[in-house]
Coordinates of C-alpha atoms in Angstrom, one line a residue:
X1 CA 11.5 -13.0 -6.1
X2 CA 9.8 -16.9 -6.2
X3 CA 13.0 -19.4 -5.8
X4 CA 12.9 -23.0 -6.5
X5 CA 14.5 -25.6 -6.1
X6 CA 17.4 -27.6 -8.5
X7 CA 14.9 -30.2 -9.7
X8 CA 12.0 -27.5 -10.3
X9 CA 14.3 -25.3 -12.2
X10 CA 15.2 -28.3 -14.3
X11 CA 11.7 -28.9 -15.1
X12 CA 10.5 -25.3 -15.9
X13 CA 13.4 -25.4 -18.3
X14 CA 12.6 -28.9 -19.4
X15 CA 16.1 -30.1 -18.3
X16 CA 17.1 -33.2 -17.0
X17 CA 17.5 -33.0 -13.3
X18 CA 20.6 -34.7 -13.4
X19 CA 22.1 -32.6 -16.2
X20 CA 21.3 -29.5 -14.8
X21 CA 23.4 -31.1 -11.1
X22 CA 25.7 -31.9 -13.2
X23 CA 26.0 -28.4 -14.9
X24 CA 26.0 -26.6 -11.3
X25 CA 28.4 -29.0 -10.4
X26 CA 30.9 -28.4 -13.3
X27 CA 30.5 -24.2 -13.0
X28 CA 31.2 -25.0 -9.0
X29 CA 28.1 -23.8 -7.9
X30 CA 27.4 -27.1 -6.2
X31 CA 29.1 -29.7 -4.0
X32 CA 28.2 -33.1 -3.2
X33 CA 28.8 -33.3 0.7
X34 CA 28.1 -36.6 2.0
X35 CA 25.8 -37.3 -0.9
X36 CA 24.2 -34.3 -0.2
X37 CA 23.3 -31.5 -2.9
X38 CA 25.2 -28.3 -0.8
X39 CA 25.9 -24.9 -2.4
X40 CA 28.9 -23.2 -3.0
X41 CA 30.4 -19.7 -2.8
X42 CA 30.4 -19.3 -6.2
X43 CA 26.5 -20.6 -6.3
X44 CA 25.2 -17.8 -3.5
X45 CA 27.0 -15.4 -5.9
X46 CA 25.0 -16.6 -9.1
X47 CA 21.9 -16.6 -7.1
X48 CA 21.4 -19.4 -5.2
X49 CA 20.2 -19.7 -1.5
X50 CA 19.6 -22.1 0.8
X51 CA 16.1 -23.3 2.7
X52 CA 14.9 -25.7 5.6
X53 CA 12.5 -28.5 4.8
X54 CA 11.2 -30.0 8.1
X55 CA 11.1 -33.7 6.1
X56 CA 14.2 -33.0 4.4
X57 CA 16.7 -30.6 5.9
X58 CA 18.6 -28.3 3.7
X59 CA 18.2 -27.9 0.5
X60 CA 19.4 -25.3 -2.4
X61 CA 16.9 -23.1 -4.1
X62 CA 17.7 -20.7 -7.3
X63 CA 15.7 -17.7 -8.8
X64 CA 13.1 -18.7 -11.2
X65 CA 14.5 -16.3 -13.4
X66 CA 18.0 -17.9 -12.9
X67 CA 20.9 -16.7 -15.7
X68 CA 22.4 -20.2 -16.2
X69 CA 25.2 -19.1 -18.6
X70 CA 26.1 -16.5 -16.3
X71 CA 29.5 -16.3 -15.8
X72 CA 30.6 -15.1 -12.4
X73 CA 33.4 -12.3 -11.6
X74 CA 34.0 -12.6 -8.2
X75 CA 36.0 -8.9 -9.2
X76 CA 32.2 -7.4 -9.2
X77 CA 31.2 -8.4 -5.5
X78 CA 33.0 -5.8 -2.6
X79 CA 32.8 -6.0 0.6
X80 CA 32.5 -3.5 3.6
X81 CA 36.5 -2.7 3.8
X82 CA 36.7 -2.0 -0.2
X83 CA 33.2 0.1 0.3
X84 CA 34.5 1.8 2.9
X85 CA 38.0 2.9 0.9
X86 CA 35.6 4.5 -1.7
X87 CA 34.6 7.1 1.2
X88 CA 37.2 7.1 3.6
X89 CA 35.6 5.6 6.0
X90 CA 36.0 2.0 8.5
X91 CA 34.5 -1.2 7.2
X92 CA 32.5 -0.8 10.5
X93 CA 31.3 2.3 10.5
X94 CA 29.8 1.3 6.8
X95 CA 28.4 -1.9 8.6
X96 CA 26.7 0.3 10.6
X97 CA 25.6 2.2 7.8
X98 CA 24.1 -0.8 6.5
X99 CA 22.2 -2.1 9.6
X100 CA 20.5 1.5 10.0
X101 CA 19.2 0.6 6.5
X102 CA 18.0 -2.1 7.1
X103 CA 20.1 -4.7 5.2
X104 CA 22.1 -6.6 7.2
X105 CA 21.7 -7.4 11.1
X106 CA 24.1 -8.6 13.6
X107 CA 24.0 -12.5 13.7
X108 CA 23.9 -14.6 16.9
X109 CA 27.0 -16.1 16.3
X110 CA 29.5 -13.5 15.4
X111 CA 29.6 -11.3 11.6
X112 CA 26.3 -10.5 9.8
X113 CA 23.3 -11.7 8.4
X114 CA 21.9 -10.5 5.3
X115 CA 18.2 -9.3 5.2
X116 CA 15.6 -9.6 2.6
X117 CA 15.5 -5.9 1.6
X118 CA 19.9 -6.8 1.3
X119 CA 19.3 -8.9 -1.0
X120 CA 16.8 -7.0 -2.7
X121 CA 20.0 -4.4 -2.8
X122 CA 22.1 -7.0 -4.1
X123 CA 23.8 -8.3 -0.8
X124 CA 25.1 -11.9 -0.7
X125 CA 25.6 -13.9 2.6
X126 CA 28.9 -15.7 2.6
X127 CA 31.0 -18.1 5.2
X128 CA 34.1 -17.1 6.9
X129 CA 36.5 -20.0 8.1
X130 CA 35.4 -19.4 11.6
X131 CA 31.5 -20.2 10.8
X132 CA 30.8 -16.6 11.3
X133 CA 28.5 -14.7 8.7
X134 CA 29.4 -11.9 6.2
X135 CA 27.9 -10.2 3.2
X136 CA 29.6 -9.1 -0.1
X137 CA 27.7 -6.8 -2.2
X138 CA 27.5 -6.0 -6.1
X139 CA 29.3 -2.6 -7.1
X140 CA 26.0 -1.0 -7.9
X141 CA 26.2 -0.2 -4.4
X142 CA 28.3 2.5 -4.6
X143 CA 25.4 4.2 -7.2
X144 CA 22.7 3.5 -5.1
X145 CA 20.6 6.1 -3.4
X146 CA 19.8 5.1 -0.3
X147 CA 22.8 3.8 0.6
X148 CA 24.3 7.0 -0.7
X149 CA 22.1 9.2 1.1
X150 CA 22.7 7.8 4.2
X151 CA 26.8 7.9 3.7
X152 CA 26.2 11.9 3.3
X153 CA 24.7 11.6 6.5
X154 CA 27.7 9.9 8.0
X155 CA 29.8 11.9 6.2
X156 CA 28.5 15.1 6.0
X157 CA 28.6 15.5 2.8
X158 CA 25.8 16.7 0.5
X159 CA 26.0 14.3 -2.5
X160 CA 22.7 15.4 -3.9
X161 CA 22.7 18.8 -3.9
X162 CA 26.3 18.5 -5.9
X163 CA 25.1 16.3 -8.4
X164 CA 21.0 17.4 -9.2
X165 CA 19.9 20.3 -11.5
X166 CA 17.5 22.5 -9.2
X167 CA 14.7 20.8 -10.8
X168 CA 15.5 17.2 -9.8
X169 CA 15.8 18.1 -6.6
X170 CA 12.2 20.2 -6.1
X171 CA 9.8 17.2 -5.2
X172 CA 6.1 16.2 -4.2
X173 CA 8.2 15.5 -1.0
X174 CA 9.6 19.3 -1.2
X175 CA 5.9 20.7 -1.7
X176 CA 4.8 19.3 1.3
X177 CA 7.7 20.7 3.7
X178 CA 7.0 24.3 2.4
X179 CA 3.2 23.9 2.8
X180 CA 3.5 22.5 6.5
X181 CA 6.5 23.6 8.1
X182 CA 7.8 22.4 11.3
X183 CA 7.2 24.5 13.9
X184 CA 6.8 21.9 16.8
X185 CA 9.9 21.5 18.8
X186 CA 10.3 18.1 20.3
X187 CA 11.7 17.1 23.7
X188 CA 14.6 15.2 22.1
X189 CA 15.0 18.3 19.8
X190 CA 13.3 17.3 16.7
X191 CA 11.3 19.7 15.0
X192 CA 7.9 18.5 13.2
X193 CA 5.2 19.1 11.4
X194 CA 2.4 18.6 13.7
X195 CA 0.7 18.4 17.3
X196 CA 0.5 14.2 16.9
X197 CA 4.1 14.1 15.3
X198 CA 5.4 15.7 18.2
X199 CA 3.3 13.5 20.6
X200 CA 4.4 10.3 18.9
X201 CA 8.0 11.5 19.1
X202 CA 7.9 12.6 22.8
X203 CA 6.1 8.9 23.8
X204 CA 9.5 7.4 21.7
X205 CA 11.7 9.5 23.4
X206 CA 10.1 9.0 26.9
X207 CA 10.3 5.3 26.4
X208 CA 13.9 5.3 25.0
X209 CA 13.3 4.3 21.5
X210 CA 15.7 5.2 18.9
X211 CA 14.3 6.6 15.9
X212 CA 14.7 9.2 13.3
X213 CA 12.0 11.3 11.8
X214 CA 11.6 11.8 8.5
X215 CA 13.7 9.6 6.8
X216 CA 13.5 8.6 3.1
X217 CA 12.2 4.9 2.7
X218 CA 15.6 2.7 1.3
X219 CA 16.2 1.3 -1.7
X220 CA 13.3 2.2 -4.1
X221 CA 12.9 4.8 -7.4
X222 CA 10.3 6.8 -6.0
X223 CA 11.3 10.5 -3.3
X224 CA 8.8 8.7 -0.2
X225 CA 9.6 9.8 3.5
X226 CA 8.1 8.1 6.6
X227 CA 7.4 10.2 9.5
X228 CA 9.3 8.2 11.9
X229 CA 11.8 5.0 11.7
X230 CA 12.6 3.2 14.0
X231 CA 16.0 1.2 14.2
X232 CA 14.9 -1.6 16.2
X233 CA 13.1 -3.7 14.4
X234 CA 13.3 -1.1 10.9
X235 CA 9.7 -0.5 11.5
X236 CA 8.1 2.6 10.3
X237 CA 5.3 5.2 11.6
X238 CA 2.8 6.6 9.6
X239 CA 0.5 9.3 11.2
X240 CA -2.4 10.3 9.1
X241 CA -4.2 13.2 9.9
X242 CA -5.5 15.0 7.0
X243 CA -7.4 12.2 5.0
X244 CA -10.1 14.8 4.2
X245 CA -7.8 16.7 2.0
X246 CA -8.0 15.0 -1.9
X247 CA -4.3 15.6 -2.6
X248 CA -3.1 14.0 0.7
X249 CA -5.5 11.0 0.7
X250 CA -3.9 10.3 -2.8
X251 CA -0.5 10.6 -1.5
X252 CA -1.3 8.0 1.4
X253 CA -2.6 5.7 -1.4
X254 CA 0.2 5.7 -2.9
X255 CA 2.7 5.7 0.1
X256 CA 0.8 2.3 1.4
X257 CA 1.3 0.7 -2.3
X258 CA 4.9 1.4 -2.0
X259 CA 5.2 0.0 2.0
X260 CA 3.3 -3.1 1.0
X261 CA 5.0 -3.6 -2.3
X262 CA 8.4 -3.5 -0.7
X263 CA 7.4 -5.8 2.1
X264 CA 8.2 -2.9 4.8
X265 CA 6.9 -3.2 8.2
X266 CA 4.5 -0.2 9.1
X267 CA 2.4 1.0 12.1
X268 CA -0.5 3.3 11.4
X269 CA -1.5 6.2 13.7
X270 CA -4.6 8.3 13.0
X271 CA -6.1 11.5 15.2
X272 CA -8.0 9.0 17.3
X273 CA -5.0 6.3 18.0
X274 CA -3.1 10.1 19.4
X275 CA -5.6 10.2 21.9
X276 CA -4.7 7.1 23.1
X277 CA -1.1 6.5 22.4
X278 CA 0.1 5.2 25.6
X279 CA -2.3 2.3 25.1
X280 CA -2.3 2.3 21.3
X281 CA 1.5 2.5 20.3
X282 CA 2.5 0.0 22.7
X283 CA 0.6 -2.5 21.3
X284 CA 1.1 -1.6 17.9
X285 CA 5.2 -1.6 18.7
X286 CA 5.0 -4.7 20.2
X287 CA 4.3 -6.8 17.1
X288 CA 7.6 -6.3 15.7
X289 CA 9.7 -6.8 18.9
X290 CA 9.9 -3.8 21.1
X291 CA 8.4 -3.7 24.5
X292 CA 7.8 -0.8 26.6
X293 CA 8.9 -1.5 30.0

């Protein structure tokens, strides 16, 4: 999503600057601090967000595609204690929930921070009194199917096989579990579908890195599991090893189109990287924060 600024919003709509202050100003989606521009809660819930110039400090910035008649029903927006009522479970625990996915993280300074692919999901980052962060979400969220997937998980509950027909729940994904079952038993207990997957999740385990192992990519349309996810970081591991094959070279072209259309952070493994993984994965982990001590 591009965002622009107040004044270049105005001027793709062929507004007056001014007016269009003025109009954020009357709907309370902007405060004059200090004679400073400075958004409200009511302006993060429309849309808006906040960047750093260098030059100029703060400034607020707004979707290009911006709905300026909106009108804004705080009643839509939940947060993690009215999520959690919906499944009987704590506000934490769905925090939690949330952080495994990928769209908050724990800020610095108490509360959480919302991440890109949380906003993507429709997650606002809000104020409390104290200065601590927070995030309010849309209602959707209780329809969405990642974050739905991984309650079930929590839970224990199998949403999806009460609510699909038997043929919306066979899948490309499903094909490829029959054809190459798991028969390799990992040391942490996993069971996998290869040699190499079993390598790369014994070097993880050795080396204390939390991860799961065949986990369903979050928030997108499309039935796409990575071979490995790692918590720290939400990076993702992709080993190939049967690019000769026609059928699973496609399904690798399209599994990279999806990683680099949602902006998810990937390390690639082939049969040659498994000879060397305790000099290759290292590396490759270390890019995105985690160190092997």
């Amino acid at each position: 999503m591009k965002y622009v600024s107040t004044t270049a919003l105005a001027k793709e709509r062929e507004i007056d600057s001014k007016e269009l202050f003025n109009e954020f100003k009357k709907k309370g989606w902007l405060i004059k601090k200090e004679g400073i521009w400075t958004l409200t809660k009511e302006g993060k819930i429309a849309g808006g967000n906040t960047k750093y110039n260098p030059r100029y400090g703060d400034y607020v910035v707004w979707p290009i595609n911006l709905d300026i008649n909106q009108k804004i029903n705080k009643s839509d927006k939940i947060n993690s204690s009215t999520i959690g009522k919906e499944f009987s479970i704590s506000a934490q625990k769905i925090n939690t929930i949330l952080a495994e996915l990928g769209w908050i993280e724990k800020s610095n300074v108490g509360g959480w921070n919302v991440t890109k692919f949380g906003s993507k999901n429709g997650g606002i980052e809000l104020e409390a009194q104290n200065g601590s962060p927070y995030v309010i979400w849309d209602k959707s969220i209780l329809k969405n199917r990642s974050f739905l997937d991984s309650i079930n998980v929590a839970t224990g509950n199998n949403y999806k096989e009460n609510n699909l027909s038997s043929q919306e729940k066979y899948t490309d994904v499903d094909e490829y579990r029959q054809k190459y079952s798991a028969d390799y038993r990992t040391q942490d207990g996993h069971r996998v579908r290869s040699r190499a997957e079993a390598m790369i999740d014994d070097y993880l385990y050795r080396n204390g890195i939390a991860h799961a192992y065949e986990r369903r990519l979050p928030g997108i349309d499309e039935d796409v599991l990575s071979d490995f996810y790692i918590l720290k970081g939400n990076v993702f591991i992709e080993f190939w090893g049967l690019e000769e094959n026609e059928k699973y070279a496609a399904r690798k072209k399209k599994k990279l189109e999806i990683y680099a259309r949602e902006g998810f952070s990937l390390i690639e493994l082939n049969d040659k990287d498994i000879q060397s993984i305790d000099d290759i994965l290292p590396r490759k982990l270390k890019k995105y924060g985690i160190n092997i001590s």
